[in-house]
Tab-separated table of C-alpha atoms and ligand atoms in Angstrom:
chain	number	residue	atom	x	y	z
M	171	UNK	CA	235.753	63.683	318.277
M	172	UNK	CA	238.013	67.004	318.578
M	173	UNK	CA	237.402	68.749	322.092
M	174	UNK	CA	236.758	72.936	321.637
M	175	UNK	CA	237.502	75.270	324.298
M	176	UNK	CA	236.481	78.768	324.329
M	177	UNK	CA	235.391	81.443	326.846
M	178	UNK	CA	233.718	84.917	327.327
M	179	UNK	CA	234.677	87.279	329.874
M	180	UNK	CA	232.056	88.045	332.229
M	181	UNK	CA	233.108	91.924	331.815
M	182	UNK	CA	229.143	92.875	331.014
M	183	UNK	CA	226.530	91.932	329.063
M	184	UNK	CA	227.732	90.650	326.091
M	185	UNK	CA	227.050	92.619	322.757
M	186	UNK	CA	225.525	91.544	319.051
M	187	UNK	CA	229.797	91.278	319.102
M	188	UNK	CA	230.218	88.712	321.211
M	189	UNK	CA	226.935	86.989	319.902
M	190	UNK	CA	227.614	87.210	315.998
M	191	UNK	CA	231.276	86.621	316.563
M	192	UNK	CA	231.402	83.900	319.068
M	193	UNK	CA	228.163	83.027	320.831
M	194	UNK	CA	226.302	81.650	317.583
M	195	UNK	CA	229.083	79.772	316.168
M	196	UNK	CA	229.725	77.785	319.730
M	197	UNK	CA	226.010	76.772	319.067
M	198	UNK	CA	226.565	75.349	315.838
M	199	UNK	CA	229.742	73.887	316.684
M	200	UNK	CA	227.701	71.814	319.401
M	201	UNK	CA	226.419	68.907	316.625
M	202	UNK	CA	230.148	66.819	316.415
M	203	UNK	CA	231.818	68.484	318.386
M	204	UNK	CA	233.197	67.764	322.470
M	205	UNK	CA	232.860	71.427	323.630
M	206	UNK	CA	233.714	72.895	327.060
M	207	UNK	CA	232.477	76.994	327.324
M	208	UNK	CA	233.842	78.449	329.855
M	209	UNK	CA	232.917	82.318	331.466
M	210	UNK	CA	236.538	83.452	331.977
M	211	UNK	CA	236.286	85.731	335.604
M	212	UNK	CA	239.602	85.072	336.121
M	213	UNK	CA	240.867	87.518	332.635
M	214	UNK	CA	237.550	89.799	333.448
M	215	UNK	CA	239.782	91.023	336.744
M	216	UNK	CA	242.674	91.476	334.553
M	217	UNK	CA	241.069	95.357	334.608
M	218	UNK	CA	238.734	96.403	337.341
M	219	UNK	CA	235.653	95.280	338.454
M	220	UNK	CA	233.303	95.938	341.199
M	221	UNK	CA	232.954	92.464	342.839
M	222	UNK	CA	229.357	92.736	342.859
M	223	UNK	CA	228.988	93.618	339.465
M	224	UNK	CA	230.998	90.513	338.835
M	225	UNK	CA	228.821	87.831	340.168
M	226	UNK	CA	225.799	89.571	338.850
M	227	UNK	CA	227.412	89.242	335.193
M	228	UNK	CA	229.151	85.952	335.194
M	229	UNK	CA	225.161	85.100	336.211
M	230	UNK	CA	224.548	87.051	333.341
M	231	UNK	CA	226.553	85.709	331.273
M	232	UNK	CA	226.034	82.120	331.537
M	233	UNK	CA	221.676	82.686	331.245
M	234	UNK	CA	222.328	84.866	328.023
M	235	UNK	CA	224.797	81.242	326.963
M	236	UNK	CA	222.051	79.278	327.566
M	237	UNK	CA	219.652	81.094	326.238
M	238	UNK	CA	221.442	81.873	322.709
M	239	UNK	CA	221.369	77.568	322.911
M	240	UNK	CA	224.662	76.502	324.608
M	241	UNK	CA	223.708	73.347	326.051
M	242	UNK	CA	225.394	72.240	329.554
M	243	UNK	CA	223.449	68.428	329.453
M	244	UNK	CA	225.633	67.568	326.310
M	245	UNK	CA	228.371	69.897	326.642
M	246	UNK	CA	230.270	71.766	329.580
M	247	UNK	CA	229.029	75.178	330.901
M	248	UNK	CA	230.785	76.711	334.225
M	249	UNK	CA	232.743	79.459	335.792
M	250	UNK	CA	236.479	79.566	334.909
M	251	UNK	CA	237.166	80.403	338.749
M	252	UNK	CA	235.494	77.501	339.623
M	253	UNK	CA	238.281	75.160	338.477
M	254	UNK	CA	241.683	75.381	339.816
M	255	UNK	CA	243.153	73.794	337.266
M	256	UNK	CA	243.310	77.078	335.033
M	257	UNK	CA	245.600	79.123	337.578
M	258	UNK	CA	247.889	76.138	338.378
M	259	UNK	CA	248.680	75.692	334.809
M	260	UNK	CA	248.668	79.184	333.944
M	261	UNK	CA	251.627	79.684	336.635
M	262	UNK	CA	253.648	77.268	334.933
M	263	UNK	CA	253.166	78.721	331.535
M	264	UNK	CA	253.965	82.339	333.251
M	265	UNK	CA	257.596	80.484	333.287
M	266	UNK	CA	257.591	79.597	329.905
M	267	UNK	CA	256.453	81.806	328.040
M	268	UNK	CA	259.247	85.088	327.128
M	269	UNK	CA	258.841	88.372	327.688
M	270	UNK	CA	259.345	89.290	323.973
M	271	UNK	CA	256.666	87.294	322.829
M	272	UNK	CA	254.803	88.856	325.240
M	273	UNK	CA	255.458	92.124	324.048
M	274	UNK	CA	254.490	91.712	320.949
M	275	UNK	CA	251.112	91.096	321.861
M	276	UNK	CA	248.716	94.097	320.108
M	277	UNK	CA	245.620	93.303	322.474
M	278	UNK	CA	247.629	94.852	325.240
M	279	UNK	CA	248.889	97.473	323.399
M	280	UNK	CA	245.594	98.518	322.674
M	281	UNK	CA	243.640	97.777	326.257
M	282	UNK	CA	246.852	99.327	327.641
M	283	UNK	CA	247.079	102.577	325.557
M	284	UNK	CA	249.359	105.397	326.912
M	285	UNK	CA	249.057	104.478	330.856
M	286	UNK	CA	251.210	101.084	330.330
M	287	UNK	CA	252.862	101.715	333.723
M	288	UNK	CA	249.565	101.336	334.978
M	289	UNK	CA	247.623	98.520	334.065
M	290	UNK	CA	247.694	95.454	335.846
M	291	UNK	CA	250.343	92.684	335.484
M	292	UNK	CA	247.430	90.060	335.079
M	293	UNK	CA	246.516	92.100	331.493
M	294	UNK	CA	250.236	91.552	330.457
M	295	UNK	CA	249.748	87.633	330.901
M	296	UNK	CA	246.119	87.153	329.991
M	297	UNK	CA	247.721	85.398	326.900
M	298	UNK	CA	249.202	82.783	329.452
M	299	UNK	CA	246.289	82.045	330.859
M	300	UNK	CA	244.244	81.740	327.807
M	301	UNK	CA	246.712	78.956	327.155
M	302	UNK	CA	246.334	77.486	330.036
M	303	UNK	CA	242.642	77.292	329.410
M	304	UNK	CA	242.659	75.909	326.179
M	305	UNK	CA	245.569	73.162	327.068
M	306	UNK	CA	244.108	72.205	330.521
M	307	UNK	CA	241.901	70.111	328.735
M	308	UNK	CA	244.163	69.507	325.760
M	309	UNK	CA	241.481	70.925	323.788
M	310	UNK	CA	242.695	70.880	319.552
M	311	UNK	CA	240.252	73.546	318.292
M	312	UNK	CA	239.337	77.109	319.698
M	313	UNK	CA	236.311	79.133	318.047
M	314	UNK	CA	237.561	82.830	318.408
M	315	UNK	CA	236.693	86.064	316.227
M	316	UNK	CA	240.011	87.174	314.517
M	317	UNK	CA	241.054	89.380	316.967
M	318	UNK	CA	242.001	86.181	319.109
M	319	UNK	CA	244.118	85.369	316.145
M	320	UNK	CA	247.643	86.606	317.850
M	321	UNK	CA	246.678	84.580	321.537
M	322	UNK	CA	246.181	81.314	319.885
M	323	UNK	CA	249.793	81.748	317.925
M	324	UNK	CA	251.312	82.422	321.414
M	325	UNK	CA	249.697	79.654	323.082
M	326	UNK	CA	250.885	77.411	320.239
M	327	UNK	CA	254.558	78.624	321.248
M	328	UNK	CA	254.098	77.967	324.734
M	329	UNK	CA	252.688	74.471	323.966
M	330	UNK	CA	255.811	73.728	321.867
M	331	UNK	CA	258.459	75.448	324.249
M	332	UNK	CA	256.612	73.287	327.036
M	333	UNK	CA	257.345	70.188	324.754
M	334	UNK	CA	260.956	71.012	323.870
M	335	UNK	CA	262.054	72.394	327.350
M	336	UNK	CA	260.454	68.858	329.194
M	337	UNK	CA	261.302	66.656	325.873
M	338	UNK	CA	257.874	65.599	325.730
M	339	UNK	CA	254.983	65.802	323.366
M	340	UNK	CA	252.387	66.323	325.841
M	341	UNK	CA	250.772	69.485	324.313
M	342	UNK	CA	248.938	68.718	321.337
M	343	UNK	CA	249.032	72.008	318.595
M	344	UNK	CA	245.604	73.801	318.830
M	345	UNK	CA	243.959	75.570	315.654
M	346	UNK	CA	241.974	78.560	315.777
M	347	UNK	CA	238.318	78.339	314.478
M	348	UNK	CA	237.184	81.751	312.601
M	349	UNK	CA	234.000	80.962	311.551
M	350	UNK	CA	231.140	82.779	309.880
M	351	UNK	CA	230.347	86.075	307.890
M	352	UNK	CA	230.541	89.398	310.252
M	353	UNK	CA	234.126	87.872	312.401
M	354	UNK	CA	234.197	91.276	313.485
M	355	UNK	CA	231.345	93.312	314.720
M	356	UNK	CA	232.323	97.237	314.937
M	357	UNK	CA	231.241	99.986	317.396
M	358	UNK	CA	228.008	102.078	316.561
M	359	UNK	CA	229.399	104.977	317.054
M	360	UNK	CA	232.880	104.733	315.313
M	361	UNK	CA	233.418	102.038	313.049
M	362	UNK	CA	237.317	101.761	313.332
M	363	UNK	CA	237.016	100.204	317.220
M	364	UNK	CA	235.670	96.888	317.684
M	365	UNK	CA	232.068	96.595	319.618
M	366	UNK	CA	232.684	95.595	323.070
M	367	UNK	CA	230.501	95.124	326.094
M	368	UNK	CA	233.116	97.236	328.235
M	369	UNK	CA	233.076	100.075	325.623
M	370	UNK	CA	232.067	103.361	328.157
M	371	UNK	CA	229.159	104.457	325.810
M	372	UNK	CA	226.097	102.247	325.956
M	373	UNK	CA	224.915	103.632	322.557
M	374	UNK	CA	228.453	102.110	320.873
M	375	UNK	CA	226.687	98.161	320.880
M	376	UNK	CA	223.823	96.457	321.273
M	377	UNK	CA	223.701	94.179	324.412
M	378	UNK	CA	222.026	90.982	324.183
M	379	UNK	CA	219.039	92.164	326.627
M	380	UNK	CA	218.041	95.641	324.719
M	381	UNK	CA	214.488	95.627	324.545
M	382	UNK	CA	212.996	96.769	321.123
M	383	UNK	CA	212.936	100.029	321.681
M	384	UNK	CA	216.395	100.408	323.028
M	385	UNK	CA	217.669	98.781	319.630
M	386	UNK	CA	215.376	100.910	317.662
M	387	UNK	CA	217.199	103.427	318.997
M	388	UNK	CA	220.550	103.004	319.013
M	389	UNK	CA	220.414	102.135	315.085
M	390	UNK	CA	218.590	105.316	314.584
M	391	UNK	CA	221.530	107.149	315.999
M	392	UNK	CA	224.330	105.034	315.028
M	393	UNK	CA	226.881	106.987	312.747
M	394	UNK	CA	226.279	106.803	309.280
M	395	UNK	CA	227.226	109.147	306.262
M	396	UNK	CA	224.841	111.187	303.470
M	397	UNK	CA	225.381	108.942	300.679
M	398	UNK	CA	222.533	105.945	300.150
M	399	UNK	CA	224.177	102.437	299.875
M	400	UNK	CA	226.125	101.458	296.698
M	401	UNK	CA	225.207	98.646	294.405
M	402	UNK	CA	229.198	96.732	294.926
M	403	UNK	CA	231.025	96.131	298.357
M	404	UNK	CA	234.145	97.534	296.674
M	405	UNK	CA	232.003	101.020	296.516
M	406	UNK	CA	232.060	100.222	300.437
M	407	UNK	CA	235.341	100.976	301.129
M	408	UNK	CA	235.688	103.573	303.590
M	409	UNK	CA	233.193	104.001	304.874
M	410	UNK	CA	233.236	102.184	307.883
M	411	UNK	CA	230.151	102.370	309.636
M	412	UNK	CA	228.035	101.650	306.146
M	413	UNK	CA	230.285	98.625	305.668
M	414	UNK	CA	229.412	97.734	309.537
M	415	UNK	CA	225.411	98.177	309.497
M	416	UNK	CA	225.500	96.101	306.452
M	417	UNK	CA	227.614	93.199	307.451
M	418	UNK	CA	225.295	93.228	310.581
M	419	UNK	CA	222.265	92.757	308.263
M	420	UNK	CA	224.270	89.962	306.258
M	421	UNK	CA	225.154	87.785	309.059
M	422	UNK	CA	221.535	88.139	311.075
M	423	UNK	CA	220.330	87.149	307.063
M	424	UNK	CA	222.027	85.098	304.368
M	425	UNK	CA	225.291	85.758	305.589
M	426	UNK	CA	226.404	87.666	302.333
M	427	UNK	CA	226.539	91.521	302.236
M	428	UNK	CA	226.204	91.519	298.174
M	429	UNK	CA	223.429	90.142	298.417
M	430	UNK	CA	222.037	92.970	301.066
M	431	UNK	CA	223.413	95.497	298.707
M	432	UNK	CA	221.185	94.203	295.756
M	433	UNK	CA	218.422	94.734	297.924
M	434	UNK	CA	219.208	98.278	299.247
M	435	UNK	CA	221.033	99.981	296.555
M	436	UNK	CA	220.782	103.392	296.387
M	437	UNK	CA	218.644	103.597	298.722
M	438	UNK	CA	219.534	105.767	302.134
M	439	UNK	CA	220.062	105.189	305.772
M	440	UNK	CA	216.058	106.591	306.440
M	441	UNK	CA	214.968	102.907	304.488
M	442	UNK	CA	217.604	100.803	305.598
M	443	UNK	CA	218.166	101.342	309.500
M	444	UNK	CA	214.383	100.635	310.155
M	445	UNK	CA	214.643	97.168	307.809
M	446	UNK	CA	217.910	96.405	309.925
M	447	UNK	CA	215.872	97.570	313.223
M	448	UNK	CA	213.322	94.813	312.422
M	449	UNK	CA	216.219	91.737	311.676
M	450	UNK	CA	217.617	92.819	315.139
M	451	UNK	CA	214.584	92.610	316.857
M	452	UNK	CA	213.109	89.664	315.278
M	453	UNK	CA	216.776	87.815	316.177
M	454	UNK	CA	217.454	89.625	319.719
M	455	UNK	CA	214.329	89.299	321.414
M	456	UNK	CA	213.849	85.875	321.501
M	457	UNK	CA	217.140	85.704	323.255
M	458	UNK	CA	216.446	88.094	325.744
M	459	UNK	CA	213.061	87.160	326.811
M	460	UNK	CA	214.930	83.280	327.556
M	461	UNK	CA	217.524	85.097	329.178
M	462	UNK	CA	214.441	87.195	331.357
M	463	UNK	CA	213.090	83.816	332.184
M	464	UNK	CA	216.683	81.890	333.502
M	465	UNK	CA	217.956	85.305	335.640
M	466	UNK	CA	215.024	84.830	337.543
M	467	UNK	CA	216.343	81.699	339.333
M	468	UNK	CA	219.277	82.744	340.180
M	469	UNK	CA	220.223	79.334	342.410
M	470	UNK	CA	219.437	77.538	339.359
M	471	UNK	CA	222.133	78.933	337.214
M	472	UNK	CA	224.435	78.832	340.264
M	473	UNK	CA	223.713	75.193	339.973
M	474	UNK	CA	224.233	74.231	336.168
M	475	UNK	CA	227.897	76.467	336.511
M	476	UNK	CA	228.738	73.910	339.396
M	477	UNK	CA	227.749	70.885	337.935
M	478	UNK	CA	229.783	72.379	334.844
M	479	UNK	CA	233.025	72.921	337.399
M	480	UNK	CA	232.904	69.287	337.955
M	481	UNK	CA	233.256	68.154	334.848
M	482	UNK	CA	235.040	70.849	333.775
M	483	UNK	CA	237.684	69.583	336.747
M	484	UNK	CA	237.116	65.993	336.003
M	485	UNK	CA	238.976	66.370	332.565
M	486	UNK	CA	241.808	69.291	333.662
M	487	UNK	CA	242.932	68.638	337.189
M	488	UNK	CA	244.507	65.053	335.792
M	489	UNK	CA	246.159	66.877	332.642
M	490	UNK	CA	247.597	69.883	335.182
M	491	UNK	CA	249.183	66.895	337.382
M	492	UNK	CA	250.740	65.248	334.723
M	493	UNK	CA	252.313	68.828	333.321
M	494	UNK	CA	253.444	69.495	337.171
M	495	UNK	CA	254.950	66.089	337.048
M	496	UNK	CA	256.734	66.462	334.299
M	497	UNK	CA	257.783	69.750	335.351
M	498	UNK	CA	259.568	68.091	338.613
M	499	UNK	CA	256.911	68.689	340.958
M	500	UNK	CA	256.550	65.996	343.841
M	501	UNK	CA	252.917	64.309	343.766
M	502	UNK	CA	250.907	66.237	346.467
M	503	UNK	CA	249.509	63.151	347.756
S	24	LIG	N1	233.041	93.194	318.128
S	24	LIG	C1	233.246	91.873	318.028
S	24	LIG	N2	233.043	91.254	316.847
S	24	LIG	C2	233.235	89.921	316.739
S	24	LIG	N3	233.618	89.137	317.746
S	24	LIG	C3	233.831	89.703	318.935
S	24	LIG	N4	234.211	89.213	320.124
S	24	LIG	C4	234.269	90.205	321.011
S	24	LIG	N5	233.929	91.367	320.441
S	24	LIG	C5	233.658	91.098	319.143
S	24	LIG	C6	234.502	87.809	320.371
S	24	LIG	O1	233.764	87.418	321.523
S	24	LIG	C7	234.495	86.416	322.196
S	24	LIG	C8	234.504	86.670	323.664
S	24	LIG	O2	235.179	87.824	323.915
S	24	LIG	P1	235.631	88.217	325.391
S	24	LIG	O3	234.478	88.626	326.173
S	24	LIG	O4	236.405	87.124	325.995
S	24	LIG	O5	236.645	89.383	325.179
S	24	LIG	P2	236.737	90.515	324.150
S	24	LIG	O6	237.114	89.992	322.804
S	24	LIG	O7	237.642	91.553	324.737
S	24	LIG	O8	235.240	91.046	324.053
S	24	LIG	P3	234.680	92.459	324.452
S	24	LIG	O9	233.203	92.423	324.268
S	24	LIG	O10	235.425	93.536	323.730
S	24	LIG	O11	234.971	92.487	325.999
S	24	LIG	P4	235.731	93.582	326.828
S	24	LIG	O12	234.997	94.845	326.549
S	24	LIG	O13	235.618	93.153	328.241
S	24	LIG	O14	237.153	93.637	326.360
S	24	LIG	C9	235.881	86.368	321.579
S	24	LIG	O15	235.963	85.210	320.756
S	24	LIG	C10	235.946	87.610	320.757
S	24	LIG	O16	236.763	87.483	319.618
């Protein structure tokens, strides 16, 4: 059975984003699949975070998991901190990986912007790590949305670099997963960024605990233009934030935006935001009534990450000491 990895960073709540490009297909991909999730703190302090704030979303973050139907009985759930394994191997791959391939990395570019000189040194290697995460458990298939695309091609050099330095085929090649319609959810308010859960303005996503009315709304003041839907996708075609509001209806529905146009054509944003208010709603609050209920046992949660770490450490911590090994690391013990 092929063994997934993926992870979310506990850097707030996570968005429809996170949910419609991530969350929902790591549920799916639960039937036949060997799956370790993993809430990544270690990349969320790659840029700031008030240590409170992080323990009370990595919390967050694993009830909303379990509450969208990730399942830690069957599969692994736990806290990316929690296993050393991640760091250790991570360090090594720091020496592997080159600068240039760094560079080329457009994630940073973009978290990075103008102020470069900055940002942390962690955000230039986040793609090390995320290698190390994925070949810690020499895990073969990683559900990511697109934008994960780039990572996965640089952990698939470091994997074969690792091989070809240390003559060795240790590192098996990993493939990315892009699954399902809507692989990239876009911001409410300008539908050229991505939606993120870090974005500065709440009214740019919808988090995964919005109430009703709080969805209601933010879709009644996302950005949208004068002109009432078209009848062809094509007709779509910039105009971002149309394109957006529709592929969000499509994937929370049959998962193809002609078939929302068919429905809605010609008509104008005053019919069609209150029909995509009601999918939202009728999808979302489910979710965050579950993830209500799990929040308020904390120790609980606590608990199921833990047991998670075990695991989680029962499958990495023997990979790591084979790559140290082969590295030319003495045995610790
Ligand atoms: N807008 C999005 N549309 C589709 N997929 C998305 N993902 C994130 N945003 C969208 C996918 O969610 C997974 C987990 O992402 P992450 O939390 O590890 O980091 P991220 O991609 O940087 O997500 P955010 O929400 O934008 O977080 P911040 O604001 O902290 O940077 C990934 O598979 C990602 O593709």
């Amino acid at each position: 059975m092929a063994r997934i990895f993926s992870g979310i960073q506990p850097s707030g709540i996570p968005t429809l984003g996170n949910y419609l490009g991530a969350i929902r297909n790591w549920v799916a991909l639960q039937e036949g699949h060997e799956c370790i999730w993993c809430v990544v703190d270690l990349h969320a302090i790659t840029v700031w975070q008030e240590p409170a704030a992080l323990a009370r979303q990595t919390r967050e973050m694993a009830a909303v998991l379990l509450a969208c139907g990730i399942d830690p009985g069957r599969h692994i759930l736990f806290a990316q901190s929690h296993v050393r394994a991640h760091a250790q191997l991570a360090w090594i791959f720091n020496c592997v990986a080159r600068l240039g391939w760094l560079n080329r990395m457009t994630q940073f570019k973009d978290k990075a912007g103008k102020d470069r000189e900055a940002v942390s040194t962690g955000l230039y290697v986040y793609p090390n790590l995320m290698a190390a995460d994925i070949l810690a458990y020499h895990a073969t298939q990683v559900p990511v949305g697109d934008d994960q695309r780039q990572h996965l091609e640089l952990a698939n050099d470091i994997a074969q670099k690792f091989n070809h330095d240390y003559g060795t085929e240790f590192f098996p090649p990993i493939e990315p997963l892009i699954l399902g319609p809507a692989a990239r959810v876009m911001s409410l308010r300008d539908g050229s960024k991505k939606m993120s859960k870090s974005d500065s303005s709440d009214q740019s996503r919808i988090n995964m605990n919005d109430d009703a009315d709080t969805i209601a709304l933010k879709i009644r003041r996302a950005k949208t233009d004068a002109e009432p839907l078209p009848d062809t996708l094509a007709a779509l075609e910039g105009r971002p934030e149309a394109r957006n509001l529709v592929g969000i209806y499509a994937a929370l529905t049959s998962g193809d935006p002609a078939l929302v146009l068919r429905e809605y054509a010609g008509k104008g944003f005053g019919v069609f935001k209150p029909a995509l208010t009601e999918v939202l709603i009728a999808a979302l609050a489910p979710i965050a009534r579950e993830t209500e209920r799990l929040l308020a046992d904390p120790a609980e949660i606590d608990a199921t990450l833990r047991r998670g770490a075990e695991r989680a450490a029962a499958i990495a911590d023997p990979i790591v000491a084979e790559a140290e090994r082969l590295v030319g690391f003495l045995p610790p013990r």
